[in-house]
Amino acid sequence: MKCRKCGSKASVNMRQHKLALCKDHYLEWIPEQTERFIKKYEMFTHNDKILVAVSGGKDSLALWDILARLGYQADGLYIGLGIDGGFGYSSESHRLAQKFAYERNLKLHIVDVEEQYGQPIPVLADLTHRGVGRPCSVCGLTKRHVMNRIARDLGYAVLATGHNLDDEAAVLFGNTLNWLGDYLLRQSPVLPESPGLARKVKPLCRFYEREMTAYALLRGIDYIYEECPYAVGSKTTYYKELLNQLETERPGAKLTFYLKFLEARQQGLFAEQARAQATLKPCPNCGQPTSAPGLCSFCRLMERAALTITDTAE
Ligand code: Q46
Ligand code: ZN
Ligand code: ZN
């Protein structure tokens, strides 16, 4: 297989795009495409301060690398979840995120959940009995809360995450299986800012996971290969496998599934939900928007965790 641009030996072959490229041209192609998506979906401009959520994995570090190469003002945010999984998942991902930032002279903010909220994620999940054995819902809620808080408190215009096409297609598949209109409505490359919430963008949402792996490897990015131990056996992982089977038979199916959804949404599918959503109000404790009558779900979670601790202490 030869590089389409220079004819030398190709390093990456993308059947879904009928495109093969050598290492140098691939490393140019990815940022070019990213820039194209940033403009197409009007994510941000060179005047915006961007906060990149980095987990130490390939996607978020690749995203940070690409934005820095494109000359954007992008700082990182690492959230220490306190997850061990028998191999020090959080401590190793923390180390790699810090190393990445240090080597490139980039600014990284660090929030440690245990330091800030008293307990690591798995303990918070146990204490509050939300998702026994799988702390993902508590983890997701906490990460969203922290990202918004840091973006708002430190004056970032945009919050960028490293979700790739495989992530987006798997979430879309799960939401479609259950016809979760609210979630479908909110799944987008860009979520505009609202009072108390930063604008959210996913610049990598049109890249296949293997394209990001190739980019990270060819750029020599040192990232954590292991996934979070709680991702193993999750529904999302299962949906990814199913979609990969489909993709093997029909290259491009994953991308079509996602892009056709975006088109349909733009044409007004789920418009009814959009009207219903307009009724958010700020949480009396933290100020982030919520549809609940009193405290937001994060503040209620923290309240429950605190109560459990007092109960056990008595
Ligand atoms: S980090 Fe957190 Fe994920 Fe681990 S505990 Fe679940 S949600 S799987 S992206
Ligand atoms: Zn080439
Ligand atoms: Zn709150």
Tab-separated table of C-alpha atoms and ligand atoms in Angstrom:
chain	number	residue	atom	x	y	z
A	1	MET	CA	0.000	0.000	0.000
A	2	LYS	CA	1.401	3.417	-1.013
A	3	CYS	CA	0.858	6.897	0.471
A	4	ARG	CA	-1.655	8.775	-1.655
A	5	LYS	CA	0.280	12.023	-1.288
A	6	CYS	CA	3.905	11.029	-1.935
A	7	GLY	CA	3.880	7.426	-3.151
A	8	SER	CA	6.203	6.141	-0.423
A	9	LYS	CA	5.267	3.207	1.793
A	10	ALA	CA	2.005	3.888	3.696
A	11	SER	CA	1.954	3.574	7.501
A	12	VAL	CA	-1.805	3.898	7.990
A	13	ASN	CA	-4.511	2.503	5.745
A	14	MET	CA	-8.025	3.841	6.363
A	15	ARG	CA	-10.442	1.613	4.479
A	16	GLN	CA	-13.387	3.733	5.592
A	17	HIS	CA	-11.930	6.758	3.765
A	18	LYS	CA	-10.231	4.742	0.998
A	19	LEU	CA	-7.077	6.569	2.020
A	20	ALA	CA	-3.567	5.353	2.869
A	21	LEU	CA	-0.838	7.701	4.117
A	22	CYS	CA	2.817	7.563	5.132
A	23	LYS	CA	3.805	8.596	8.645
A	24	ASP	CA	4.627	12.232	7.794
A	25	HIS	CA	1.503	12.794	5.752
A	26	TYR	CA	-0.652	11.091	8.366
A	27	LEU	CA	0.723	13.355	11.089
A	28	GLU	CA	-0.205	16.342	8.906
A	29	TRP	CA	-3.589	14.980	7.883
A	30	ILE	CA	-4.936	14.520	11.440
A	31	PRO	CA	-4.478	18.167	12.555
A	32	GLU	CA	-5.756	19.410	9.169
A	33	GLN	CA	-8.923	17.371	9.584
A	34	THR	CA	-9.295	18.445	13.216
A	35	GLU	CA	-9.060	22.093	12.179
A	36	ARG	CA	-11.706	21.441	9.544
A	37	PHE	CA	-14.102	19.959	12.153
A	38	ILE	CA	-13.393	22.778	14.631
A	39	LYS	CA	-14.441	25.276	11.961
A	40	LYS	CA	-17.343	23.253	10.569
A	41	TYR	CA	-19.021	22.874	13.962
A	42	GLU	CA	-17.899	26.345	15.125
A	43	MET	CA	-16.251	24.920	18.237
A	44	PHE	CA	-13.851	27.742	19.138
A	45	THR	CA	-11.415	30.236	17.680
A	46	HIS	CA	-7.803	31.169	18.313
A	47	ASN	CA	-8.983	33.862	20.744
A	48	ASP	CA	-10.678	31.375	23.086
A	49	LYS	CA	-9.049	29.879	26.156
A	50	ILE	CA	-9.612	26.120	25.987
A	51	LEU	CA	-9.598	23.633	28.834
A	52	VAL	CA	-8.812	20.078	27.693
A	53	ALA	CA	-9.946	17.273	29.983
A	54	VAL	CA	-7.020	14.828	30.023
A	55	SER	CA	-7.260	11.328	31.443
A	56	GLY	CA	-3.751	10.132	30.541
A	57	GLY	CA	-5.221	7.984	27.746
A	58	LYS	CA	-4.390	8.258	24.047
A	59	ASP	CA	-7.409	10.271	22.924
A	60	SER	CA	-7.215	13.141	25.377
A	61	LEU	CA	-3.432	13.452	25.117
A	62	ALA	CA	-3.625	13.284	21.314
A	63	LEU	CA	-6.275	16.022	21.394
A	64	TRP	CA	-4.113	18.246	23.566
A	65	ASP	CA	-1.132	17.595	21.287
A	66	ILE	CA	-3.129	18.456	18.151
A	67	LEU	CA	-4.569	21.670	19.626
A	68	ALA	CA	-1.108	22.775	20.756
A	69	ARG	CA	0.309	22.020	17.289
A	70	LEU	CA	-2.497	24.053	15.717
A	71	GLY	CA	-1.519	26.985	17.928
A	72	TYR	CA	-4.620	27.083	20.161
A	73	GLN	CA	-4.390	28.292	23.771
A	74	ALA	CA	-5.147	24.953	25.388
A	75	ASP	CA	-4.495	24.089	29.040
A	76	GLY	CA	-5.155	20.672	30.563
A	77	LEU	CA	-7.269	19.456	33.457
A	78	TYR	CA	-6.523	16.135	35.108
A	79	ILE	CA	-9.051	14.761	37.612
A	80	GLY	CA	-7.643	12.211	40.071
A	81	LEU	CA	-10.402	9.663	40.592
A	82	GLY	CA	-8.583	7.449	43.086
A	83	ILE	CA	-9.096	4.235	41.092
A	84	ASP	CA	-6.504	1.521	41.514
A	85	GLY	CA	-7.718	-1.688	39.832
A	86	GLY	CA	-4.658	-3.558	41.068
A	87	PHE	CA	-2.271	-1.658	38.778
A	88	GLY	CA	-2.490	1.909	40.070
A	89	TYR	CA	-4.733	3.143	37.223
A	90	SER	CA	-5.155	6.660	38.620
A	91	SER	CA	-1.595	7.168	39.810
A	92	GLU	CA	-0.140	5.972	36.486
A	93	SER	CA	-2.511	8.081	34.385
A	94	HIS	CA	-1.728	11.079	36.603
A	95	ARG	CA	2.006	10.539	36.085
A	96	LEU	CA	1.638	10.309	32.295
A	97	ALA	CA	-0.574	13.405	32.057
A	98	GLN	CA	1.950	15.350	34.116
A	99	LYS	CA	4.893	14.059	32.084
A	100	PHE	CA	3.147	15.057	28.833
A	101	ALA	CA	2.519	18.581	30.094
A	102	TYR	CA	6.007	18.987	31.515
A	103	GLU	CA	7.773	17.836	28.336
A	104	ARG	CA	5.815	20.272	26.198
A	105	ASN	CA	5.750	23.122	28.652
A	106	LEU	CA	1.942	23.090	28.799
A	107	LYS	CA	-0.150	24.094	31.781
A	108	LEU	CA	-1.986	21.303	33.630
A	109	HIS	CA	-4.545	21.840	36.406
A	110	ILE	CA	-5.002	18.939	38.785
A	111	VAL	CA	-8.044	18.208	40.924
A	112	ASP	CA	-7.888	15.237	43.243
A	113	VAL	CA	-11.391	14.037	44.113
A	114	GLU	CA	-10.400	12.536	47.444
A	115	GLU	CA	-8.555	15.684	48.543
A	116	GLN	CA	-11.384	17.922	47.442
A	117	TYR	CA	-14.475	15.914	48.362
A	118	GLY	CA	-13.181	13.609	51.097
A	119	GLN	CA	-13.354	10.241	49.314
A	120	PRO	CA	-12.112	8.623	46.092
A	121	ILE	CA	-14.723	7.705	43.460
A	122	PRO	CA	-15.178	3.995	44.350
A	123	VAL	CA	-15.810	4.905	48.014
A	124	LEU	CA	-18.215	7.710	47.080
A	125	ALA	CA	-20.121	5.210	44.935
A	126	ASP	CA	-20.304	2.684	47.781
A	127	LEU	CA	-21.305	5.280	50.363
A	128	THR	CA	-24.141	6.624	48.272
A	129	HIS	CA	-25.264	3.227	46.921
A	130	ARG	CA	-25.334	4.647	43.439
A	131	GLY	CA	-24.185	1.923	41.062
A	132	VAL	CA	-23.032	-0.850	43.355
A	133	GLY	CA	-19.826	-2.446	42.035
A	134	ARG	CA	-19.644	-0.018	39.092
A	135	PRO	CA	-18.955	3.568	40.082
A	136	CYS	CA	-19.385	4.954	36.545
A	137	SER	CA	-22.487	7.023	37.212
A	138	VAL	CA	-20.926	8.687	40.280
A	139	CYS	CA	-17.686	9.096	38.341
A	140	GLY	CA	-19.392	10.689	35.334
A	141	LEU	CA	-21.420	13.029	37.524
A	142	THR	CA	-18.338	14.080	39.486
A	143	LYS	CA	-16.175	14.601	36.397
A	144	ARG	CA	-18.845	16.774	34.751
A	145	HIS	CA	-19.235	18.830	37.918
A	146	VAL	CA	-15.491	19.363	38.388
A	147	MET	CA	-14.862	20.187	34.722
A	148	ASN	CA	-17.598	22.805	34.758
A	149	ARG	CA	-16.434	24.270	38.016
A	150	ILE	CA	-12.824	24.645	36.893
A	151	ALA	CA	-13.819	26.008	33.480
A	152	ARG	CA	-16.119	28.573	35.086
A	153	ASP	CA	-13.869	29.545	38.021
A	154	LEU	CA	-10.750	29.924	35.891
A	155	GLY	CA	-12.458	31.683	33.001
A	156	TYR	CA	-12.157	29.130	30.189
A	157	ALA	CA	-14.471	29.705	27.239
A	158	VAL	CA	-14.596	26.072	26.192
A	159	LEU	CA	-14.196	22.632	27.630
A	160	ALA	CA	-12.797	20.071	25.164
A	161	THR	CA	-12.917	16.298	25.619
A	162	GLY	CA	-11.194	13.552	23.636
A	163	HIS	CA	-14.272	11.469	22.704
A	164	ASN	CA	-13.657	9.701	19.400
A	165	LEU	CA	-16.084	8.273	16.852
A	166	ASP	CA	-16.134	4.847	18.513
A	167	ASP	CA	-17.146	6.463	21.824
A	168	GLU	CA	-19.820	8.584	20.183
A	169	ALA	CA	-21.213	5.772	18.022
A	170	ALA	CA	-21.395	3.421	21.045
A	171	VAL	CA	-23.234	6.008	23.156
A	172	LEU	CA	-25.546	6.767	20.246
A	173	PHE	CA	-26.242	3.059	19.787
A	174	GLY	CA	-27.112	2.642	23.492
A	175	ASN	CA	-29.348	5.701	23.498
A	176	THR	CA	-31.073	4.583	20.322
A	177	LEU	CA	-31.727	1.069	21.625
A	178	ASN	CA	-33.675	2.698	24.427
A	179	TRP	CA	-34.896	5.748	22.474
A	180	LEU	CA	-33.638	8.105	25.148
A	181	GLY	CA	-34.756	11.360	23.563
A	182	ASP	CA	-33.145	13.624	26.158
A	183	TYR	CA	-29.765	12.020	25.753
A	184	LEU	CA	-30.026	11.912	21.976
A	185	LEU	CA	-30.808	15.592	21.998
A	186	ARG	CA	-27.703	16.418	23.987
A	187	GLN	CA	-25.308	14.242	22.000
A	188	SER	CA	-23.495	16.667	19.779
A	189	PRO	CA	-19.981	17.768	18.751
A	190	VAL	CA	-20.831	21.098	20.422
A	191	LEU	CA	-22.992	21.873	23.434
A	192	PRO	CA	-23.425	25.626	23.646
A	193	GLU	CA	-22.759	27.331	26.945
A	194	SER	CA	-25.661	28.014	29.269
A	195	PRO	CA	-25.783	29.881	32.584
A	196	GLY	CA	-23.358	28.074	34.923
A	197	LEU	CA	-22.173	25.651	32.239
A	198	ALA	CA	-19.181	26.016	29.950
A	199	ARG	CA	-19.424	25.357	26.240
A	200	LYS	CA	-18.461	21.722	25.542
A	201	VAL	CA	-16.803	20.421	22.404
A	202	LYS	CA	-15.531	17.114	21.037
A	203	PRO	CA	-13.043	17.896	18.269
A	204	LEU	CA	-12.131	14.206	17.711
A	205	CYS	CA	-15.702	12.927	17.338
A	206	ARG	CA	-15.231	12.053	13.663
A	207	PHE	CA	-12.000	10.105	14.061
A	208	TYR	CA	-12.037	6.343	14.476
A	209	GLU	CA	-10.412	5.050	17.639
A	210	ARG	CA	-7.738	3.269	15.598
A	211	GLU	CA	-6.897	6.549	13.862
A	212	MET	CA	-6.227	8.104	17.272
A	213	THR	CA	-4.147	5.125	18.388
A	214	ALA	CA	-2.070	5.435	15.214
A	215	TYR	CA	-1.644	9.176	15.786
A	216	ALA	CA	-0.559	8.750	19.425
A	217	LEU	CA	1.914	6.000	18.525
A	218	LEU	CA	3.390	7.805	15.506
A	219	ARG	CA	3.764	10.999	17.558
A	220	GLY	CA	5.522	9.045	20.294
A	221	ILE	CA	2.991	10.063	22.944
A	222	ASP	CA	3.448	8.115	26.166
A	223	TYR	CA	-0.081	7.220	27.297
A	224	ILE	CA	-1.703	4.683	29.602
A	225	TYR	CA	-2.556	1.565	27.576
A	226	GLU	CA	-4.813	0.036	30.195
A	227	GLU	CA	-8.372	1.226	30.298
A	228	CYS	CA	-10.044	2.142	33.567
A	229	PRO	CA	-10.726	-1.213	35.289
A	230	TYR	CA	-14.435	-0.376	35.468
A	231	ALA	CA	-14.678	-0.014	31.674
A	232	VAL	CA	-14.047	-3.739	31.263
A	233	GLY	CA	-17.309	-5.562	30.623
A	234	SER	CA	-19.341	-2.339	30.487
A	235	LYS	CA	-22.264	-1.849	28.129
A	236	THR	CA	-20.360	0.761	26.155
A	237	THR	CA	-17.511	-1.675	25.589
A	238	TYR	CA	-20.025	-4.272	24.392
A	239	TYR	CA	-21.643	-1.825	21.963
A	240	LYS	CA	-18.208	-0.912	20.622
A	241	GLU	CA	-17.539	-4.574	19.865
A	242	LEU	CA	-20.865	-4.932	18.076
A	243	LEU	CA	-20.235	-1.843	15.978
A	244	ASN	CA	-16.751	-3.110	15.138
A	245	GLN	CA	-18.245	-6.316	13.770
A	246	LEU	CA	-20.508	-4.230	11.575
A	247	GLU	CA	-17.578	-2.049	10.501
A	248	THR	CA	-15.507	-5.086	9.464
A	249	GLU	CA	-18.199	-6.142	7.000
A	250	ARG	CA	-19.076	-2.631	5.922
A	251	PRO	CA	-16.196	-0.164	6.238
A	252	GLY	CA	-17.567	3.288	7.027
A	253	ALA	CA	-20.774	2.037	8.700
A	254	LYS	CA	-19.842	3.551	12.071
A	255	LEU	CA	-19.165	6.970	10.589
A	256	THR	CA	-22.377	6.907	8.550
A	257	PHE	CA	-24.411	5.909	11.614
A	258	TYR	CA	-23.075	8.909	13.541
A	259	LEU	CA	-23.119	11.500	10.757
A	260	LYS	CA	-26.647	10.600	9.613
A	261	PHE	CA	-27.797	11.007	13.217
A	262	LEU	CA	-26.251	14.488	13.400
A	263	GLU	CA	-28.014	15.400	10.159
A	264	ALA	CA	-31.377	14.129	11.398
A	265	ARG	CA	-31.013	16.030	14.641
A	266	GLN	CA	-30.175	19.207	12.805
A	267	GLN	CA	-33.281	18.757	10.719
A	268	GLY	CA	-35.420	18.866	13.842
A	269	LEU	CA	-35.651	15.321	15.179
A	270	PHE	CA	-36.060	15.628	18.985
A	271	ALA	CA	-37.161	19.269	18.706
A	272	GLU	CA	-39.933	18.572	21.221
A	273	GLN	CA	-37.399	17.647	23.909
A	274	ALA	CA	-35.446	20.807	23.192
A	275	ARG	CA	-38.422	22.890	24.238
A	276	ALA	CA	-38.911	20.869	27.428
A	277	GLN	CA	-35.249	21.358	28.321
A	278	ALA	CA	-35.510	25.091	28.512
A	279	THR	CA	-36.591	24.871	32.169
A	280	LEU	CA	-33.233	24.455	33.930
A	281	LYS	CA	-32.433	26.587	36.979
A	282	PRO	CA	-29.253	27.108	38.998
A	283	CYS	CA	-28.546	24.758	41.945
A	284	PRO	CA	-28.816	26.777	45.196
A	285	ASN	CA	-25.520	25.318	46.435
A	286	CYS	CA	-23.092	25.230	43.498
A	287	GLY	CA	-24.838	27.353	40.873
A	288	GLN	CA	-24.654	24.766	38.086
A	289	PRO	CA	-27.944	24.303	36.175
A	290	THR	CA	-30.284	21.504	37.144
A	291	SER	CA	-33.805	20.327	36.353
A	292	ALA	CA	-34.296	19.124	39.968
A	293	PRO	CA	-36.463	21.271	42.252
A	294	GLY	CA	-33.749	21.670	44.951
A	295	LEU	CA	-30.061	20.779	44.908
A	296	CYS	CA	-28.442	19.413	41.706
A	297	SER	CA	-27.612	15.693	41.521
A	298	PHE	CA	-23.938	16.292	42.372
A	299	CYS	CA	-24.717	18.281	45.521
A	300	ARG	CA	-27.304	15.670	46.531
A	301	LEU	CA	-24.658	12.982	46.018
A	302	MET	CA	-22.224	14.841	48.280
A	303	GLU	CA	-24.942	15.328	50.879
A	304	ARG	CA	-25.706	11.618	50.871
A	305	ALA	CA	-22.009	10.706	51.173
A	306	ALA	CA	-21.615	13.061	54.157
A	307	LEU	CA	-24.728	11.637	55.862
A	308	THR	CA	-23.472	8.062	55.459
A	309	ILE	CA	-20.160	8.996	57.017
A	310	THR	CA	-21.882	10.631	60.020
A	311	ASP	CA	-24.125	7.574	60.392
A	312	THR	CA	-21.179	5.199	60.506
A	313	ALA	CA	-19.290	7.451	62.902
A	314	GLU	CA	-22.142	7.460	65.401
B	1	Q46	S1	-13.252	6.453	34.406
B	1	Q46	FE1	-15.086	6.585	35.623
B	1	Q46	FE2	-14.939	5.786	33.106
B	1	Q46	FE3	-13.713	4.376	34.999
B	1	Q46	S2	-15.182	4.641	36.641
B	1	Q46	FE4	-16.402	4.340	34.798
B	1	Q46	S3	-16.751	6.446	34.168
B	1	Q46	S4	-14.960	3.569	33.344
B	1	Q46	S5	-14.891	6.905	31.233
B	2	ZN	ZN	3.391	10.509	2.138
B	3	ZN	ZN	-25.129	21.759	43.025
